[in-house]
Tab-separated table of C-alpha atoms in Angstrom:
chain	number	residue	atom	x	y	z
A	31	MET	CA	-8.572	21.216	-138.244
A	32	LYS	CA	-7.311	21.842	-142.476
A	33	PHE	CA	-8.910	21.348	-145.121
A	34	ARG	CA	-8.474	21.897	-149.423
A	35	GLY	CA	-9.406	20.421	-152.540
A	36	LYS	CA	-8.883	21.414	-155.852
A	37	ILE	CA	-11.069	21.191	-158.343
A	38	ILE	CA	-10.640	21.402	-162.236
A	39	ASP	CA	-12.822	19.201	-165.167
A	40	ILE	CA	-15.498	21.623	-165.768
A	41	ALA	CA	-17.979	18.219	-165.503
A	42	CYS	CA	-16.920	16.863	-161.709
A	43	LEU	CA	-17.318	21.044	-160.778
A	44	ASN	CA	-20.353	21.297	-162.256
A	45	HIS	CA	-22.133	17.774	-160.606
A	46	PHE	CA	-21.309	18.983	-157.854
A	47	THR	CA	-22.613	22.723	-157.514
A	48	ARG	CA	-25.914	20.322	-159.123
A	49	VAL	CA	-26.125	18.031	-155.699
A	50	VAL	CA	-25.672	21.603	-153.748
A	51	THR	CA	-28.094	22.686	-155.196
A	52	THR	CA	-30.532	20.152	-154.994
A	53	ILE	CA	-29.272	20.108	-151.116
A	54	SER	CA	-30.446	24.012	-150.587
A	55	LYS	CA	-34.262	23.304	-151.819
A	56	LEU	CA	-34.444	21.016	-148.814
A	57	THR	CA	-32.956	22.656	-146.119
A	58	LYS	CA	-31.724	26.036	-145.615
A	59	MET	CA	-28.813	24.810	-142.543
A	60	CYS	CA	-26.917	21.736	-142.689
A	61	VAL	CA	-23.631	19.912	-141.684
A	62	LEU	CA	-20.751	18.714	-143.899
A	63	ARG	CA	-19.218	16.533	-142.802
A	64	LEU	CA	-15.059	15.907	-143.898
A	65	THR	CA	-13.338	12.312	-144.580
A	66	PRO	CA	-9.894	11.412	-145.909
A	67	ASP	CA	-12.599	9.938	-148.720
A	68	ASN	CA	-15.769	11.248	-148.269
A	69	LEU	CA	-18.002	14.231	-148.138
A	70	PHE	CA	-21.249	13.429	-146.661
A	71	PHE	CA	-24.458	17.004	-146.587
A	72	VAL	CA	-26.810	15.829	-143.287
A	73	LEU	CA	-30.067	17.465	-142.562
A	74	SER	CA	-30.543	15.540	-139.022
A	75	GLY	CA	-34.230	16.644	-138.640
A	76	LYS	CA	-36.617	14.186	-136.403
A	77	VAL	CA	-39.000	12.806	-139.044
A	78	ALA	CA	-42.094	11.956	-136.295
A	79	ASN	CA	-42.136	15.067	-135.528
A	80	GLY	CA	-42.724	15.647	-138.751
A	81	GLY	CA	-39.637	16.615	-140.141
A	82	VAL	CA	-37.453	15.391	-142.582
A	83	SER	CA	-33.481	14.110	-143.006
A	84	MET	CA	-31.237	13.693	-145.552
A	85	TRP	CA	-27.601	11.765	-145.906
A	86	CYS	CA	-26.028	12.633	-149.589
A	87	GLU	CA	-22.300	11.098	-149.824
A	88	LEU	CA	-20.048	12.422	-152.293
A	89	SER	CA	-16.514	10.332	-152.699
A	90	GLN	CA	-13.719	12.868	-153.156
A	91	ALA	CA	-12.157	10.420	-156.344
A	92	ASN	CA	-15.088	12.125	-158.133
A	93	PHE	CA	-14.992	15.733	-157.692
A	94	PHE	CA	-11.741	16.781	-156.260
A	95	GLU	CA	-8.111	16.552	-158.175
A	96	GLU	CA	-6.716	17.490	-155.748
A	97	TYR	CA	-7.394	16.572	-151.612
A	98	GLN	CA	-6.464	16.544	-148.508
A	99	MET	CA	-7.785	17.359	-145.162
A	100	GLU	CA	-6.608	16.607	-141.338
A	101	GLY	CA	-9.427	16.263	-138.371
A	102	VAL	CA	-9.381	17.205	-134.871
A	103	SER	CA	-6.877	14.480	-134.344
A	104	SER	CA	-5.656	11.117	-135.180
A	105	GLU	CA	-7.885	8.962	-133.668
A	106	ASP	CA	-11.086	11.501	-134.955
A	107	ASN	CA	-9.852	12.379	-138.627
A	108	GLU	CA	-12.919	14.266	-139.399
A	109	ILE	CA	-14.283	18.129	-139.537
A	110	CYS	CA	-17.866	18.670	-138.996
A	111	LEU	CA	-18.748	22.184	-141.043
A	112	GLU	CA	-22.648	23.948	-139.989
A	113	VAL	CA	-23.343	25.334	-143.707
A	114	THR	CA	-26.223	27.251	-145.749
A	115	PRO	CA	-25.978	25.729	-148.346
A	116	GLU	CA	-27.531	28.483	-150.402
A	117	ASN	CA	-24.792	30.111	-150.198
A	118	LEU	CA	-22.781	28.086	-151.430
A	119	SER	CA	-24.765	26.577	-154.279
A	120	ARG	CA	-24.403	30.735	-154.960
A	121	ALA	CA	-20.389	30.803	-155.272
A	122	LEU	CA	-21.137	27.698	-156.878
A	123	LYS	CA	-22.383	29.465	-159.808
A	124	THR	CA	-20.816	32.074	-160.349
A	125	VAL	CA	-17.528	29.814	-161.024
A	126	GLN	CA	-18.819	27.691	-164.064
A	127	ASN	CA	-16.803	28.539	-166.263
A	128	ALA	CA	-13.315	27.945	-164.178
A	129	LYS	CA	-9.155	26.614	-165.076
A	130	ALA	CA	-9.663	25.137	-161.426
A	131	VAL	CA	-11.556	25.753	-157.933
A	132	LYS	CA	-9.868	25.475	-154.575
A	133	VAL	CA	-11.407	24.561	-151.675
A	134	LYS	CA	-9.867	25.917	-148.294
A	135	LEU	CA	-11.218	25.616	-144.579
A	136	THR	CA	-9.390	29.381	-144.026
A	137	LYS	CA	-10.393	31.392	-140.664
A	138	LYS	CA	-10.732	35.199	-140.913
A	139	HIS	CA	-14.013	36.768	-139.349
A	140	CYS	CA	-14.992	33.698	-138.498
A	141	PRO	CA	-14.453	30.430	-139.738
A	142	CYS	CA	-14.945	30.071	-143.599
A	143	LEU	CA	-15.169	27.856	-146.410
A	144	THR	CA	-13.321	29.539	-148.757
A	145	ILE	CA	-14.104	29.544	-152.576
A	146	ALA	CA	-10.925	30.923	-154.939
A	147	ALA	CA	-12.048	30.110	-158.889
A	148	GLU	CA	-9.314	30.731	-161.680
A	149	LEU	CA	-11.358	32.087	-164.704
A	150	PRO	CA	-9.982	32.078	-167.946
A	151	THR	CA	-9.044	35.008	-169.495
A	152	LEU	CA	-7.033	36.267	-173.084
A	153	SER	CA	-4.590	38.323	-171.640
A	154	SER	CA	-1.429	36.976	-170.308
A	155	VAL	CA	-2.575	38.886	-166.020
A	156	SER	CA	-4.592	36.830	-164.239
A	157	ARG	CA	-8.272	36.982	-162.755
A	158	VAL	CA	-8.872	35.201	-159.769
A	159	VAL	CA	-12.423	35.411	-157.990
A	160	THR	CA	-12.373	34.661	-154.608
A	161	HIS	CA	-15.830	34.146	-152.192
A	162	ASP	CA	-15.603	33.942	-147.697
A	163	VAL	CA	-18.936	31.317	-147.423
A	164	PRO	CA	-19.186	31.813	-143.767
A	165	VAL	CA	-19.174	28.268	-141.788
A	166	ASP	CA	-19.178	27.298	-137.700
A	167	VAL	CA	-17.007	24.323	-136.488
A	168	ILE	CA	-19.352	21.621	-134.860
A	169	PRO	CA	-17.515	20.023	-131.942
A	170	ARG	CA	-17.023	16.902	-131.732
A	171	ARG	CA	-19.383	15.713	-129.209
A	172	LEU	CA	-22.224	16.148	-131.129
A	173	TRP	CA	-20.318	14.228	-133.416
A	174	HIS	CA	-22.782	11.115	-132.896
A	175	GLU	CA	-26.008	13.196	-133.849
A	176	PHE	CA	-24.111	13.062	-137.800
A	177	LYS	CA	-23.803	9.284	-138.269
A	178	GLU	CA	-25.132	7.456	-140.768
A	179	PRO	CA	-29.084	6.713	-140.081
A	180	SER	CA	-29.562	3.398	-140.054
A	181	MET	CA	-32.121	1.635	-142.865
A	182	PRO	CA	-35.403	0.478	-141.220
A	183	ASP	CA	-36.779	-2.873	-142.907
A	184	PHE	CA	-38.973	-2.070	-145.535
A	185	ASP	CA	-42.214	-3.112	-146.306
A	186	VAL	CA	-42.143	-2.692	-150.035
A	187	SER	CA	-39.072	-0.522	-152.495
A	188	ILE	CA	-40.880	0.624	-155.327
A	189	TYR	CA	-38.680	2.679	-158.492
A	190	LEU	CA	-40.342	6.028	-159.351
A	191	PRO	CA	-42.043	7.168	-162.167
A	192	PRO	CA	-39.365	10.158	-163.795
A	193	LEU	CA	-39.886	12.153	-161.462
A	194	LYS	CA	-40.356	15.534	-163.609
A	195	THR	CA	-43.739	13.415	-164.377
A	196	MET	CA	-44.449	13.359	-160.868
A	197	LYS	CA	-43.941	15.907	-159.923
A	198	ASN	CA	-46.055	17.228	-162.755
A	199	ILE	CA	-49.281	15.423	-160.678
A	200	VAL	CA	-48.116	16.456	-157.427
A	201	ASP	CA	-48.539	20.598	-158.549
A	202	ARG	CA	-52.246	19.417	-159.814
A	203	MET	CA	-52.995	17.862	-156.050
A	204	LYS	CA	-51.690	20.071	-153.585
A	205	ASN	CA	-54.754	22.291	-155.020
A	206	LEU	CA	-57.181	19.369	-153.845
A	207	SER	CA	-55.294	18.629	-150.158
A	208	ASN	CA	-52.527	19.035	-147.662
A	209	PHE	CA	-51.462	15.743	-147.681
A	210	LEU	CA	-51.534	12.705	-150.313
A	211	VAL	CA	-51.492	8.365	-150.186
A	212	ILE	CA	-48.473	6.838	-151.675
A	213	GLU	CA	-49.848	3.234	-152.359
A	214	ALA	CA	-46.578	0.880	-153.765
A	215	ASN	CA	-46.702	-2.973	-153.598
A	216	LEU	CA	-43.784	-5.991	-154.599
A	217	ASN	CA	-45.986	-6.468	-157.779
A	218	GLY	CA	-44.012	-2.709	-159.444
A	219	GLU	CA	-47.383	-1.250	-158.969
A	220	MET	CA	-47.387	2.115	-157.279
A	221	ASN	CA	-50.844	4.945	-156.997
A	222	LEU	CA	-50.813	8.615	-155.405
A	223	LYS	CA	-53.864	9.498	-154.054
A	224	ILE	CA	-55.399	12.144	-152.758
A	225	GLU	CA	-59.473	12.179	-150.425
A	226	THR	CA	-61.502	14.746	-148.976
A	227	ASP	CA	-65.273	14.873	-148.279
A	228	LEU	CA	-65.236	16.593	-151.678
A	229	VAL	CA	-63.068	15.222	-153.893
A	230	SER	CA	-60.820	11.693	-154.202
A	231	VAL	CA	-58.156	11.377	-157.629
A	232	THR	CA	-56.161	8.767	-157.717
A	233	THR	CA	-53.130	8.205	-160.438
A	234	HIS	CA	-51.915	5.133	-160.948
A	235	PHE	CA	-48.774	3.792	-161.811
A	236	ARG	CA	-48.307	-0.062	-163.614
A	237	ASP	CA	-44.073	-2.009	-163.987
A	238	LEU	CA	-42.174	0.657	-161.976
A	239	GLY	CA	-40.133	-2.603	-160.841
A	240	ASN	CA	-38.721	-2.632	-157.242
A	241	PRO	CA	-35.107	-2.465	-156.361
A	242	PRO	CA	-33.709	-5.098	-153.790
A	243	TRP	CA	-32.612	-4.298	-150.386
A	244	GLY	CA	-29.224	-5.499	-149.816
A	245	ASP	CA	-28.216	-9.332	-149.687
A	246	ASP	CA	-30.361	-11.540	-150.642
A	247	ALA	CA	-29.143	-13.134	-147.019
A	248	SER	CA	-30.167	-10.178	-145.430
A	249	GLN	CA	-33.317	-9.830	-146.858
A	250	ASP	CA	-34.873	-13.205	-146.562
A	251	GLY	CA	-37.473	-13.665	-144.032
A	252	GLY	CA	-37.670	-10.483	-144.528
A	253	PRO	CA	-41.632	-8.196	-143.934
A	254	SER	CA	-40.650	-8.147	-148.154
A	255	GLN	CA	-39.852	-11.930	-148.592
A	256	SER	CA	-43.263	-12.452	-146.727
A	257	ARG	CA	-45.379	-10.120	-147.945
A	258	ASP	CA	-49.026	-10.703	-151.370
A	259	PRO	CA	-46.931	-8.771	-153.567
A	260	GLU	CA	-50.776	-7.801	-154.391
A	261	SER	CA	-51.123	-5.827	-151.461
A	262	MET	CA	-50.498	-2.399	-151.245
A	263	VAL	CA	-48.484	-0.187	-148.714
A	264	GLU	CA	-49.705	3.404	-148.094
A	265	ALA	CA	-47.880	5.949	-146.339
A	266	ARG	CA	-49.469	9.647	-146.494
A	267	VAL	CA	-47.329	12.513	-146.118
A	268	ASP	CA	-47.236	16.284	-146.267
A	269	ILE	CA	-47.628	17.462	-150.112
A	270	ARG	CA	-45.875	20.378	-149.569
A	271	ARG	CA	-42.742	18.989	-148.652
A	272	LEU	CA	-43.287	15.983	-151.276
A	273	GLN	CA	-43.502	19.436	-153.725
A	274	GLN	CA	-40.705	20.676	-151.922
A	275	PHE	CA	-38.157	17.533	-152.808
A	276	LEU	CA	-39.636	17.461	-156.085
A	277	MET	CA	-38.672	21.581	-157.452
A	278	GLY	CA	-35.285	20.901	-155.894
A	279	GLN	CA	-33.781	17.625	-157.701
A	280	GLN	CA	-30.854	18.557	-160.265
A	281	VAL	CA	-28.563	16.132	-159.872
A	282	ASN	CA	-31.284	14.219	-163.248
A	283	PRO	CA	-30.948	10.489	-161.031
A	284	SER	CA	-31.118	7.753	-163.045
A	285	LYS	CA	-33.356	6.031	-160.466
A	286	ALA	CA	-35.029	7.189	-157.771
A	287	MET	CA	-36.946	4.456	-155.284
A	288	CYS	CA	-39.309	5.861	-152.862
A	289	SER	CA	-39.197	2.780	-149.666
A	290	GLU	CA	-42.225	2.789	-146.761
A	291	SER	CA	-41.053	1.219	-143.679
A	292	PRO	CA	-42.970	-0.659	-141.016
A	293	LEU	CA	-44.544	1.532	-137.839
A	294	THR	CA	-41.707	3.614	-136.898
A	295	CYS	CA	-42.483	6.550	-135.622
A	296	SER	CA	-45.180	8.871	-132.898
A	297	HIS	CA	-48.033	10.840	-134.617
A	298	SER	CA	-50.023	13.505	-133.210
A	299	GLY	CA	-53.387	14.375	-133.890
A	300	GLN	CA	-56.024	12.141	-135.233
A	301	ASN	CA	-55.842	9.353	-138.013
A	302	PRO	CA	-58.290	8.649	-141.045
A	303	PRO	CA	-60.842	5.929	-140.109
A	304	GLY	CA	-58.317	3.053	-142.231
A	305	PHE	CA	-55.162	4.724	-142.213
A	306	ASN	CA	-52.220	2.840	-141.222
A	307	PRO	CA	-49.710	5.426	-140.686
A	308	ARG	CA	-46.062	5.020	-141.452
A	309	HIS	CA	-43.326	6.312	-142.092
A	310	SER	CA	-41.804	7.030	-145.366
A	311	LEU	CA	-37.881	7.296	-146.570
A	312	MET	CA	-37.190	8.170	-150.380
A	313	ARG	CA	-33.368	6.723	-151.681
A	314	PHE	CA	-32.457	8.921	-154.615
A	315	SER	CA	-29.743	7.969	-156.617
A	316	ARG	CA	-27.238	8.966	-159.737
A	317	SER	CA	-26.001	5.720	-160.821
A	318	SER	CA	-23.195	7.376	-164.315
A	319	ARG	CA	-19.504	7.616	-165.501
A	320	PRO	CA	-16.839	8.161	-162.667
A	321	PRO	CA	-16.654	10.489	-161.931
A	322	GLN	CA	-20.737	11.456	-161.728
A	323	THR	CA	-21.345	9.487	-159.311
A	324	SER	CA	-23.317	10.849	-156.545
A	325	SER	CA	-26.329	9.400	-153.589
A	326	ILE	CA	-29.011	11.859	-152.118
A	327	ARG	CA	-30.952	9.877	-149.416
A	328	ALA	CA	-34.300	12.215	-148.217
A	329	SER	CA	-36.814	11.009	-146.027
A	330	SER	CA	-39.905	12.073	-144.078
A	331	THR	CA	-43.715	11.828	-142.857
């Protein structure tokens, strides 16, 4: 297995660092999957048990000036590594003004992602800073756990309000309850709601817009096509996990969306009367000029 890449554009380096920093806010460990065309950061948590799953896809051509990799074989030409994103983020943050940054898979005291940065200097003597980020190589028999998750048929998909605004509201609501109900419909309306024995608080958003999923043919006859646009679909989420996600945003996405799927997971314990438990999936993506394009999806209950 071999991997080496080189980043020379500062804008690409800064954006790549922001993506990694966002991921480090979501999880302590994740899988870095390397293929000839893409890099993937994957977290396959057990969503049905209250965990978080994540899929982040980066096109290597948007970030790397040079990119070479050889997988375990010609048939399985990819590499899967378990990495601590916080360590990777710290290493990248120290080389933001570098003339060039090289990333290489090396074998030292253990497998490492070695980050070597050539720093600017006023003299003829070059300055190179090197960071070794330990990783674990994932055996091929476990690769099936880190494939792209399939998207369920959503009842409702809706664009989110500015994430900073949403974060400020969630920060205030966390003092009132441990859980938050997100309601949305096909009319571009969304509510953030908390209901307890002592207080009921609801924040309303209008005219957010509803994004399509897939092509028109795939949506014909789907759950959203037959749904009343005014009918609300609701999902109950752990407010601390939602807050953690909003606090970790570093990529400043131009569009963020929340999608609520049909019943796809089991819940233990007793739900509030009249509450229909559902699986909430949030997809965050950024649409901007190359080379600053990335997509992050995270889902939780």
